[in-house]
Short mmCIF file of C-alpha atoms in Angstrom, two decimals:
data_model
loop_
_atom_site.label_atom_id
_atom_site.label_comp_id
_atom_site.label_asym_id
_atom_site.label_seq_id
_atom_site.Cartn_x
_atom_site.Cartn_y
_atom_site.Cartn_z
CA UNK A 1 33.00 71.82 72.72
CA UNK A 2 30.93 69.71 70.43
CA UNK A 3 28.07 67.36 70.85
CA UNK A 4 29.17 63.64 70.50
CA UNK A 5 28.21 61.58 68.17
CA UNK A 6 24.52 60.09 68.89
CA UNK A 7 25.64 55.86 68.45
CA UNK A 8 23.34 53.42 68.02
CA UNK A 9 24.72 49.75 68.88
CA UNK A 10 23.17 46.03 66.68
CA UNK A 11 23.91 43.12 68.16
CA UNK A 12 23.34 39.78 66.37
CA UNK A 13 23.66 35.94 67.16
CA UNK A 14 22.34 33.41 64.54
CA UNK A 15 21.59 30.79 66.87
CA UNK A 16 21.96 30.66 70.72
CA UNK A 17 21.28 27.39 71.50
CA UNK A 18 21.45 27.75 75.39
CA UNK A 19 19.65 31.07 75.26
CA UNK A 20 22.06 32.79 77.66
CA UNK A 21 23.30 35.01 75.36
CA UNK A 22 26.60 34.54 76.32
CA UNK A 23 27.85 35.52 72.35
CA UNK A 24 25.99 38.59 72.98
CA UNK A 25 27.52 39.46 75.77
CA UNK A 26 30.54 39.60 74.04
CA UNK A 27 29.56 41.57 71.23
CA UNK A 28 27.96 44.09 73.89
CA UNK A 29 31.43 44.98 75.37
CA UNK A 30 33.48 45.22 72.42
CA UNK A 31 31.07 47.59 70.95
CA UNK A 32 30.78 49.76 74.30
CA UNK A 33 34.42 49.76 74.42
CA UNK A 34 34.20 51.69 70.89
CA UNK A 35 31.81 53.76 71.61
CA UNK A 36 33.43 54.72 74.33
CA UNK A 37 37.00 55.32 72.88
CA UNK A 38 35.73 57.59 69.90
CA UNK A 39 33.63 59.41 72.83
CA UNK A 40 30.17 58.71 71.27
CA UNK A 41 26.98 58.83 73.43
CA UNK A 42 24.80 55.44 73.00
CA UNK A 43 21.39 56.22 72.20
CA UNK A 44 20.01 52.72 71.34
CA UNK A 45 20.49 49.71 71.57
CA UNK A 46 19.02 47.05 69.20
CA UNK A 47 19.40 42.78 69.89
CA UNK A 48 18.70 40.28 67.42
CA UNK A 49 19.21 37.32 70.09
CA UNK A 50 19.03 33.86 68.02
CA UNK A 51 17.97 35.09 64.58
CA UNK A 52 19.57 34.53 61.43
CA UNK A 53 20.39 37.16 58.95
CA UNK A 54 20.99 34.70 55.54
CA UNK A 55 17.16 35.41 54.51
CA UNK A 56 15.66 38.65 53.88
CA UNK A 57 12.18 37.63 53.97
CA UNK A 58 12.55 36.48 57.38
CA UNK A 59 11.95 39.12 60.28
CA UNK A 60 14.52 40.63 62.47
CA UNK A 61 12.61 42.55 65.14
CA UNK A 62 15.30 44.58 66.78
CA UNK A 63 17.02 45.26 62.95
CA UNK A 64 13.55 46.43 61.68
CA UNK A 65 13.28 48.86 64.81
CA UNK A 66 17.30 50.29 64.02
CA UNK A 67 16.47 51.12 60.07
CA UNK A 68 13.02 52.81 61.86
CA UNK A 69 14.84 54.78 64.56
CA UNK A 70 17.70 56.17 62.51
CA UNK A 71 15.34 57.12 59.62
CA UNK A 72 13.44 59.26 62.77
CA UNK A 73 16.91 60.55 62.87
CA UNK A 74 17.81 59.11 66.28
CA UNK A 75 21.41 58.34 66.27
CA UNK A 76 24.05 58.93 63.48
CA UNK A 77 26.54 56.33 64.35
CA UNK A 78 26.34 52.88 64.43
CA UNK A 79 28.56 50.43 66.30
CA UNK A 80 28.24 46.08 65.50
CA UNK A 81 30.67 43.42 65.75
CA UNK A 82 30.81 42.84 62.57
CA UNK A 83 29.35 43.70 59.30
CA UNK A 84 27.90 40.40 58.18
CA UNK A 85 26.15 40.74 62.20
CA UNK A 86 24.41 43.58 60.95
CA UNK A 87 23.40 42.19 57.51
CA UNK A 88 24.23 39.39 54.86
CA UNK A 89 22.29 41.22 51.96
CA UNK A 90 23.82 43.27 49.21
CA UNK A 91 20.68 44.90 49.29
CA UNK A 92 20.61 46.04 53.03
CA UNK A 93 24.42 46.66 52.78
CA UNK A 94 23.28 49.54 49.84
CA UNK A 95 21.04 51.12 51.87
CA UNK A 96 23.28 51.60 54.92
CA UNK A 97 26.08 52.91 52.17
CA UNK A 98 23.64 55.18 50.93
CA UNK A 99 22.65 56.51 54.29
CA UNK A 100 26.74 56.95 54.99
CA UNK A 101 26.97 58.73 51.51
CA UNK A 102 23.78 61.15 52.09
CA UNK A 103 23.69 61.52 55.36
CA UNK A 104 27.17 60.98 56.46
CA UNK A 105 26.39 58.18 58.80
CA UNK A 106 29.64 56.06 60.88
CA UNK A 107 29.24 52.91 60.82
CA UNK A 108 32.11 50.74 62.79
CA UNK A 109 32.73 47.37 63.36
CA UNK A 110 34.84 45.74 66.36
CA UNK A 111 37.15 44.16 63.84
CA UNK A 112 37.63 48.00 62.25
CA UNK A 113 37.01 46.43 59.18
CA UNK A 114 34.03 49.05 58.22
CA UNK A 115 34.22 52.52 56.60
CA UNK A 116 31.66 53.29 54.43
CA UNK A 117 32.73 57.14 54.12
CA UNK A 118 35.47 56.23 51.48
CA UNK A 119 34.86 54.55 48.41
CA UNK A 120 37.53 51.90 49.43
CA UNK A 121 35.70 50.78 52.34
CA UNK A 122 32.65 50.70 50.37
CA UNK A 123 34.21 48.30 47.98
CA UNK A 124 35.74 46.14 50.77
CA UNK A 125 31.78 46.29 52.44
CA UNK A 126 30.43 45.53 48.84
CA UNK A 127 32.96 42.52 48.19
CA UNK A 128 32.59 41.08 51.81
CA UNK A 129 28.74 41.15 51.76
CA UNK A 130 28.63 39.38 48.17
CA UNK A 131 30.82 36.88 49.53
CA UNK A 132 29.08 36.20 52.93
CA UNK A 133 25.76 35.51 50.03
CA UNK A 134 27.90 32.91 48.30
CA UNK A 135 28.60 31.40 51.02
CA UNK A 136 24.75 31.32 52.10
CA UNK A 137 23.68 29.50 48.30
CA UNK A 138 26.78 27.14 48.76
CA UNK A 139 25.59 26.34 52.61
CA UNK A 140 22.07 25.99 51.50
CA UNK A 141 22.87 23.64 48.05
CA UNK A 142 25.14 21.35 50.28
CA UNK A 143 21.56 21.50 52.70
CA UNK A 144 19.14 20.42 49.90
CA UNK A 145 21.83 17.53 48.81
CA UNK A 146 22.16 16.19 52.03
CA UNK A 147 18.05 16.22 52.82
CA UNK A 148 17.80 14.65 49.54
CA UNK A 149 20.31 11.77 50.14
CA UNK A 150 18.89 11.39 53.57
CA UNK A 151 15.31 10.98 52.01
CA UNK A 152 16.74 8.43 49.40
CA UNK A 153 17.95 6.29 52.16
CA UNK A 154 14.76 6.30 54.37
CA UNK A 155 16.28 8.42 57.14
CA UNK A 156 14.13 10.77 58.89
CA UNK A 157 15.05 14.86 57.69
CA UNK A 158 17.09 16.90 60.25
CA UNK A 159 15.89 19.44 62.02
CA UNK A 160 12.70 19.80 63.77
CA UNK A 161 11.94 16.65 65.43
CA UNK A 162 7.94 14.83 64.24
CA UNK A 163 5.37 14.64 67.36
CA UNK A 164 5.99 11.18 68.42
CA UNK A 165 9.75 10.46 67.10
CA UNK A 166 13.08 12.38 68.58
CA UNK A 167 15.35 13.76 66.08
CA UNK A 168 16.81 10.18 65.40
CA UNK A 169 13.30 8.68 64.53
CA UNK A 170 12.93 6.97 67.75
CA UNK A 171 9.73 6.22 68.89
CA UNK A 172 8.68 8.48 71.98
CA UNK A 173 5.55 6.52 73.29
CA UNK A 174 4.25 8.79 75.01
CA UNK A 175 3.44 11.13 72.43
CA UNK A 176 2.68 8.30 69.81
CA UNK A 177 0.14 6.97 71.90
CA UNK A 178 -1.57 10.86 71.24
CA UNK A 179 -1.19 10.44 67.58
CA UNK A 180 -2.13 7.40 67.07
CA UNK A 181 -5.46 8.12 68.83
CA UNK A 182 -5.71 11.30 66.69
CA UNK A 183 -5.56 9.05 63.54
CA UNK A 184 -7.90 6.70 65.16
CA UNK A 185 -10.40 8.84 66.19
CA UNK A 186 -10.52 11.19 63.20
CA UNK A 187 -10.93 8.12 60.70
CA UNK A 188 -14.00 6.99 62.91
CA UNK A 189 -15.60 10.17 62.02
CA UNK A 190 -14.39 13.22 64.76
CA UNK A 191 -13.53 16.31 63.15
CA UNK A 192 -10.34 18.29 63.10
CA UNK A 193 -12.44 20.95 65.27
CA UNK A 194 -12.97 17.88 68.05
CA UNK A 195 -9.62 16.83 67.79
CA UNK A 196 -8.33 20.26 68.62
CA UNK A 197 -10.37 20.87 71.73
CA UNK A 198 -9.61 17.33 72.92
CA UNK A 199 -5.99 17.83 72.51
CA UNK A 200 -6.25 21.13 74.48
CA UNK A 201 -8.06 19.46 77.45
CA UNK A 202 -5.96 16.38 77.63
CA UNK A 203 -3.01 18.86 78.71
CA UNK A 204 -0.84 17.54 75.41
CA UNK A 205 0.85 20.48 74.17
CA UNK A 206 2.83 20.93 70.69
CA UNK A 207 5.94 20.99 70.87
CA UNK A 208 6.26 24.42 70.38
CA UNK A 209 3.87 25.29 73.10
CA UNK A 210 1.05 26.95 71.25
CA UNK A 211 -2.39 26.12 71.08
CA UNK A 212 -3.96 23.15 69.10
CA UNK A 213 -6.08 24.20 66.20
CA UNK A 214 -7.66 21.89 63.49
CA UNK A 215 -5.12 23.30 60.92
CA UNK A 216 -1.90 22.08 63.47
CA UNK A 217 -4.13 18.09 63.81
CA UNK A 218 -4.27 18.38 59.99
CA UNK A 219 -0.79 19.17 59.70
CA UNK A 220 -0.10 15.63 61.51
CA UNK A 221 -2.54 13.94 59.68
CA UNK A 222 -1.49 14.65 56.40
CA UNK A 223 2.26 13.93 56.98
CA UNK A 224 2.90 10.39 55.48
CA UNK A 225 6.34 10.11 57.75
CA UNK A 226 3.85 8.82 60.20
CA UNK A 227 2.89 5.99 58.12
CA UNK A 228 6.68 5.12 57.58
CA UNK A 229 7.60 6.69 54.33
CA UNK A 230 10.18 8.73 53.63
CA UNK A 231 9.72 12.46 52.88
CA UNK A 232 11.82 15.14 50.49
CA UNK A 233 10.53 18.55 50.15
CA UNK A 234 7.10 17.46 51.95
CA UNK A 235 6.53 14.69 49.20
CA UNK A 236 6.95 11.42 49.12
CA UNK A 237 9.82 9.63 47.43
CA UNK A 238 8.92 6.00 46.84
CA UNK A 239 11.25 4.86 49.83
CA UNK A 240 10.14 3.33 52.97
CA UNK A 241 11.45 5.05 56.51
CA UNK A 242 14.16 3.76 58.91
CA UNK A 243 11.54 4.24 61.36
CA UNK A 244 8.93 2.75 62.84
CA UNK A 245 5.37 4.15 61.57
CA UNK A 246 2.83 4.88 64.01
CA UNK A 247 -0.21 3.78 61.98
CA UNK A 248 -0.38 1.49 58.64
CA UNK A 249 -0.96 2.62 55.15
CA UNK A 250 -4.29 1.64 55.43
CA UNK A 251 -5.16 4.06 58.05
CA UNK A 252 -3.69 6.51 56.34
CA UNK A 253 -4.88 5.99 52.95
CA UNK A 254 -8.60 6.32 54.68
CA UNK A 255 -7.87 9.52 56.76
CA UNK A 256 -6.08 11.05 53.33
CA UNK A 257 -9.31 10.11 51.48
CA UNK A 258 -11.64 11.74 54.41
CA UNK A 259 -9.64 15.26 54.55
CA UNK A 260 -9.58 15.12 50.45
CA UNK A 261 -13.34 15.52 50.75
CA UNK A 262 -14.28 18.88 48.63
CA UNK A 263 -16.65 19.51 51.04
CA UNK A 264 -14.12 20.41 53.07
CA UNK A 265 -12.67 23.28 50.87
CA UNK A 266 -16.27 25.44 51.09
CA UNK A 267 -16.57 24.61 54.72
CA UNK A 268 -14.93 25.06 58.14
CA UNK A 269 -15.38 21.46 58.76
CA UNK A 270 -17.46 19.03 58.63
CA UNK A 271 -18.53 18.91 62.70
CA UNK A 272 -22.50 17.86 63.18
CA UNK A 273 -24.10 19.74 66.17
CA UNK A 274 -27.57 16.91 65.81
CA UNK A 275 -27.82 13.25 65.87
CA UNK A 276 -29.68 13.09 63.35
CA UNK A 277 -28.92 15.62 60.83
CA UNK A 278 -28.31 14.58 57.97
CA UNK A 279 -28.52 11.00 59.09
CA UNK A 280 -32.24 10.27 59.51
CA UNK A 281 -34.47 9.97 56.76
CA UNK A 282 -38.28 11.24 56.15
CA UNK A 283 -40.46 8.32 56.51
CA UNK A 284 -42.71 9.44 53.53
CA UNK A 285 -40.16 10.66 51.08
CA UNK A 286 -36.72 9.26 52.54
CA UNK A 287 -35.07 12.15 52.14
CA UNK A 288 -32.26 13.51 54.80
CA UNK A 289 -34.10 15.20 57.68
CA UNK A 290 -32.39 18.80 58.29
CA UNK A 291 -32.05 20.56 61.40
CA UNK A 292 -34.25 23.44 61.80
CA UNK A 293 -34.59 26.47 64.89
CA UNK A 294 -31.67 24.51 66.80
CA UNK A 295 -34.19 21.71 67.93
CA UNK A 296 -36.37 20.27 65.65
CA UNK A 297 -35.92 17.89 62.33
CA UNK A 298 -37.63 19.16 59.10
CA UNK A 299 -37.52 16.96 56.09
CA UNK A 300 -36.36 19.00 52.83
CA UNK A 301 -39.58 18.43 51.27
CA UNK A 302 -42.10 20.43 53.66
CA UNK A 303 -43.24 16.44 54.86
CA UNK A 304 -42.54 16.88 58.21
CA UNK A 305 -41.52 18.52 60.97
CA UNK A 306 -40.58 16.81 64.59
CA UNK A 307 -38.47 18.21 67.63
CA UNK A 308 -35.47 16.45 67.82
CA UNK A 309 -35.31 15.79 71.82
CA UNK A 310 -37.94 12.80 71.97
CA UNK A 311 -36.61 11.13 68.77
CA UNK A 312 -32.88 11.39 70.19
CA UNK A 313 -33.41 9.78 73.37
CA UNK A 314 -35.43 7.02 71.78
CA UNK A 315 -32.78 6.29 68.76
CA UNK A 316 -29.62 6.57 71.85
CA UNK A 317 -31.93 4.53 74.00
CA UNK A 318 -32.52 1.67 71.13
CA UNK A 319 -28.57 1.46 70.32
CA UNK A 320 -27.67 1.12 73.84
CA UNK A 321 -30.14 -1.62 74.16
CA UNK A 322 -28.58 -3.14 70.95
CA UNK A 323 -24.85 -2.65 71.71
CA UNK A 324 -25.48 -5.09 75.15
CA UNK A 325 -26.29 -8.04 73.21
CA UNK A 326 -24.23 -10.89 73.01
CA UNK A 327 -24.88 -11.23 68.76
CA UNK A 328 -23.18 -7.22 68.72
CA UNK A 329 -20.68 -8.54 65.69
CA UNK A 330 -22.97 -9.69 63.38
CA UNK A 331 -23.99 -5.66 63.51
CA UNK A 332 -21.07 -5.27 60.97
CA UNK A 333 -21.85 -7.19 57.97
CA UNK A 334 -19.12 -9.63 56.00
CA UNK A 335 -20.89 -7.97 53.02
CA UNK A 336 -19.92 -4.94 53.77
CA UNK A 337 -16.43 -5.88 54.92
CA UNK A 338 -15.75 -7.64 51.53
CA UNK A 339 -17.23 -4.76 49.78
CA UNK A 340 -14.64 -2.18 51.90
CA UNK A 341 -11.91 -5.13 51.37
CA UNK A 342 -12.44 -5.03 47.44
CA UNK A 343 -12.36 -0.98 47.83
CA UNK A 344 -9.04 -0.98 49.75
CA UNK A 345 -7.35 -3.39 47.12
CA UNK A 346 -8.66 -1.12 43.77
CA UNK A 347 -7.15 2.31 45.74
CA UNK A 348 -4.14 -0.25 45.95
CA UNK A 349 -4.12 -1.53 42.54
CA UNK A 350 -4.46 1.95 41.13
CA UNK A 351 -2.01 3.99 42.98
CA UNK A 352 0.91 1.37 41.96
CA UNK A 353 -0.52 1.93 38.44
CA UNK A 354 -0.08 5.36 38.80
CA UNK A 355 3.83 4.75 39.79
CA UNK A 356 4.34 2.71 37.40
CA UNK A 357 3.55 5.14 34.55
CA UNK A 358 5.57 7.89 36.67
CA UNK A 359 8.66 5.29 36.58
CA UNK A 360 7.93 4.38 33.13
CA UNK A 361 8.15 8.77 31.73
CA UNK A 362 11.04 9.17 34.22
CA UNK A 363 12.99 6.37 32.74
CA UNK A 364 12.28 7.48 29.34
CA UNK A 365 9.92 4.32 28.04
CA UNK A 366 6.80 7.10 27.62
CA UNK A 367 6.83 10.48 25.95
CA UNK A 368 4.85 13.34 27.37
CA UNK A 369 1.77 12.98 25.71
CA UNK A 370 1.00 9.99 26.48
CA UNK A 371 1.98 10.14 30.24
CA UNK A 372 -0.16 12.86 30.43
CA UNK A 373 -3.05 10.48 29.00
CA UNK A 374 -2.56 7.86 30.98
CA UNK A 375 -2.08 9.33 34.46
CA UNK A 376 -5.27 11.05 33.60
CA UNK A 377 -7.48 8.23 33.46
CA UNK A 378 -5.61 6.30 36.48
CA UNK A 379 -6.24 9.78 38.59
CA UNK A 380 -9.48 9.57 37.71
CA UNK A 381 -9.99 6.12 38.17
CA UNK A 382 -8.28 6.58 41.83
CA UNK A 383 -10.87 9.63 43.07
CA UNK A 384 -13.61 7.08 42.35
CA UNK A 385 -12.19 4.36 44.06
CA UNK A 386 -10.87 6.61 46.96
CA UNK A 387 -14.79 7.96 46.96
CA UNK A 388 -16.04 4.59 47.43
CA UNK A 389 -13.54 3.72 50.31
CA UNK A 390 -14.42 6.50 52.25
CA UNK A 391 -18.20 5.61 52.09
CA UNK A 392 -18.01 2.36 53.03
CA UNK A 393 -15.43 3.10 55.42
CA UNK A 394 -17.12 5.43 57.61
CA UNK A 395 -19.43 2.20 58.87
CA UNK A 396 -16.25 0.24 59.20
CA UNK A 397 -14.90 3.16 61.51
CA UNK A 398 -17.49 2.12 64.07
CA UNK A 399 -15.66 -0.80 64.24
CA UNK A 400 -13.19 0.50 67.25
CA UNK A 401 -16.97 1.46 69.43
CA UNK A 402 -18.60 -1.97 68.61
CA UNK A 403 -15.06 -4.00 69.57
CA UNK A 404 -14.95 -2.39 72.64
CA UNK A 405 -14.47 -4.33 75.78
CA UNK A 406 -17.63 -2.45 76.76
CA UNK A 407 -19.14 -1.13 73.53
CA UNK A 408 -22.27 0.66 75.30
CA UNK A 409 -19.32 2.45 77.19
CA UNK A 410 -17.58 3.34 74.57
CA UNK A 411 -20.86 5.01 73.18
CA UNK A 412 -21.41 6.73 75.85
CA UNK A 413 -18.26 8.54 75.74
CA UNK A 414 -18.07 8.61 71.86
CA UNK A 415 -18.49 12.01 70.47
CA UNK A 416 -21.03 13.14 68.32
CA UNK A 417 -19.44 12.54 65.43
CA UNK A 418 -18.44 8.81 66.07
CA UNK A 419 -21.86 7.83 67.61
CA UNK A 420 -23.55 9.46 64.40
CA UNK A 421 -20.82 7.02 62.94
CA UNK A 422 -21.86 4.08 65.07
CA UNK A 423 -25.51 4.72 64.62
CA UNK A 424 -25.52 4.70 60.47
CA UNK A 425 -23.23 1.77 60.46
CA UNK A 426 -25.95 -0.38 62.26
CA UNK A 427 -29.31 1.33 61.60
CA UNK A 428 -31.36 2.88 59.35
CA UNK A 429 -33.45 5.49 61.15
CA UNK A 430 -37.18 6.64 59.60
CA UNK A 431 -39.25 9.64 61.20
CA UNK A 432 -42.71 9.07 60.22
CA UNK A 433 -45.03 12.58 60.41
CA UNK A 434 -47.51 12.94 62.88
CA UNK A 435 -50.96 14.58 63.06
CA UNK A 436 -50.67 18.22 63.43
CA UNK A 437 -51.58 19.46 67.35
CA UNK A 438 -50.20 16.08 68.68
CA UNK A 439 -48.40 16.85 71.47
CA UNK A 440 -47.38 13.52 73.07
CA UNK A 441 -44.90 11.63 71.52
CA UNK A 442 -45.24 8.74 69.66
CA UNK A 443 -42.41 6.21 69.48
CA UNK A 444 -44.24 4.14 66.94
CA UNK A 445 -43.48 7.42 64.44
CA UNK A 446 -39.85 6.51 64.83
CA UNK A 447 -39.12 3.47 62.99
CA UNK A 448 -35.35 1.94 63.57
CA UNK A 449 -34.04 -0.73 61.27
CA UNK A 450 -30.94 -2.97 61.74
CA UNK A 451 -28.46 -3.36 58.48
CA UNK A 452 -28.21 -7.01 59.11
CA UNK A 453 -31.92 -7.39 58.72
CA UNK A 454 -31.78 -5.50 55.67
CA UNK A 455 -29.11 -7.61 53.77
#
């Protein structure tokens, strides 16, 4: 007698949309029923459940863990449904004909379609696989056209659906209520960091059911489908959506401006863990007071050095007291508003400029050269512009605190970052030094000036 065959059996589905694996099922018996009728012993068997096999790059667990077991020299037979189930690429097809050719492995298909042990078969393998690859380019061109003509006509890309919209672009307000919010609250000064952890205790999950994490809430708030404009190959195409946006250009332009920040390339973020870091200035030098041992305020210049507990409480106390009164709008300057107004309308000015010149070289009215020049100088033009927004913009964003129905409230349950935000945009705050080996504290060495005073 002699020892049967060892058979390994790959099963493959490219998409199982009910995940039953009913098409698996299928495959499963047909290949049993071969194994079975040549007399082979099944050794293995490897599933790809819901996985396509049209990009190499792309990982096929179970595949990966066949090409491992039969170089270990576990089986040396292989039963699959079909050849372009077990692969699509002229260069995996080689390697299983080389492993037939060396090491005189079977390889059968349900259809019988396979035989790699004669150089006919290997031909008919070779000719099938370069065809299945064709048909992958031509499948993937038609793709690209139809994403493009979609995007040329404002309609939303197929596929995976945005937070907030289904597939069709149709507002799900539950969810948009979440990214709106995240919009909101991130211009007003929270971090990505914040944003993540507040996601994450709200219960609002992605859709994929993985954990939030500031690069997912930058993902959403970089993606301008949400302020209504249509989207090819994750850039914008001039063309306004089909759909509703969730939060005006405005809005956007800010937030766009705020993550554009280089300080955010050399940093994890730009979260505050003090009040006043940063924010209060040295009453003898003016410079930024720094946090130093995790409670106390040092100015930069050696002038002073203050724990940071008293002087909190006092400044929080102070802008509570300010917030009740019944004068709280005149806490936001018009000066200020024209000054963010006239800001807004330059970014404006200058980013149609810039279209302009890219309609002007695409149409042919302006050679290289001087398309090169001239979107120079607008770019430029635009950071600076884009700079000053964002400055004058993060006083505007305490805007949504101070309009509150109940603005000492909404303070109170600000974070950090927005009451930092709150507290700049209506105060300048001064820490005086104090004589050394004082150890009461002196609220007179905290000085606490209101912008509208100051204008």
């Amino acid at each position: 007698m002699t020892t049967p065959r060892r058979c390994a059996i790959y099963l493959r589905v490219s998409l199982d949309a009910t995940g039953e694996q009913l098409a698996v099922q299928r495959q499963r018996a047909d290949c049993l029923r071969i194994a079975d009728q040549r007399g082979w012993h099944v050794v293995g068997e490897f599933v790809d459940n819901s996985v396509s096999a049209s990009d190499r790059h792309k990982s096929r667990p179970e595949y990966d863990q066949l090409v491992a077991a039969y170089e270990a020299g576990e089986f040396d037979a292989l039963v699959c449904w079909d050849l372009d189930r077990l692969t699509r690429q002229p260069r995996q097809l080689e390697d299983w004909i080389d492993a037939a050719q060396e090491r005189g492995l079977l390889l059968v298909t349900a259809n019988g379609e396979a035989d790699l042990s004669t150089d006919g078969g290997r031909m008919f393998a070779r000719i099938k696989a370069t065809v299945a690859r064709g048909e992958i380019e031509r499948k993937a061109a038609r793709q690209r056209a139809a994403a493009l003509q979609r995007a040329e006509h404002g309609k939303p890309p197929l596929g995976v659906r945005l937070t907030g919209y289904t597939p069709a672009g149709e507002v799900i307000e539950s969810e948009a209520v979440i990214v709106r919010e995240l919009f909101d609250r991130f211009a007003a000064g929270d971090s990505l960091r914040a944003l993540a952890a507040w996601l994450t205790e709200t219960g609002f999950s992605t859709r994929h059911g993985r954990p939030w994490n500031p690069s997912s809430v930058r993902t959403i708030l970089t993606n301008p489908r949400y302020a209504g404009h249509a989207v090819y190959q994750g850039q914008t195409n001039g063309k306004r959506g089909t759909w509703k946006a969730l939060v005006d250009d405005d809005v956007f332009r800010l937030v766009e401006t705020k993550l554009a920040d280089p300080r955010r390339k050399t940093q994890q973020g730009t979260d505050r863990k003090h009040l006043g870091a940063g924010l209060f200035e040295c009453g003898k030098c003016d410079a930024k007071v720094r946090s130093w041992s995790g409670d106390r305020y040092r100015c930069p210049n050696g002038c002073l050095t203050r724990a940071q507990h008293y002087i909190d409480d006092l400044v929080i106390k102070t802008i509570r007291e300010r917030l009740g009164r019944a004068d709280l709008a005149d806490l936001i300057t018009p000066k200020e508003s024209k000054r963010a107004e006239a800001a807004n309308a330059e970014v404006k000015r200058l980013t149609k400029r810039l279209e302009r010149i890219e309609a002007d070289y695409d149409s042919g009215d302006i050679d290289g050269p001087r398309y090169k020049v001239s979107t120079q100088k607008v770019k430029a033009e635009l950071a600076e512009a884009q700079r000053v927004l964002a400055r004058l913009s993060a006083r505007n964003a305490a805007a949504s605190t101070l309009s509150a129905s109940d603005p000492v409230k909404a303070f109170d349950a600000a974070p950090l970052m927005i009451r930092r935000n709150v507290v700049d945009a209506v105060s300048i705050v001064k820490i005086a030094p104090t004589p050394r080996g004082r150890k009461t504290f002196d609220p007179n060495s905290v000085a606490i000036k209101w912008r509208e005073d100051l204008d």
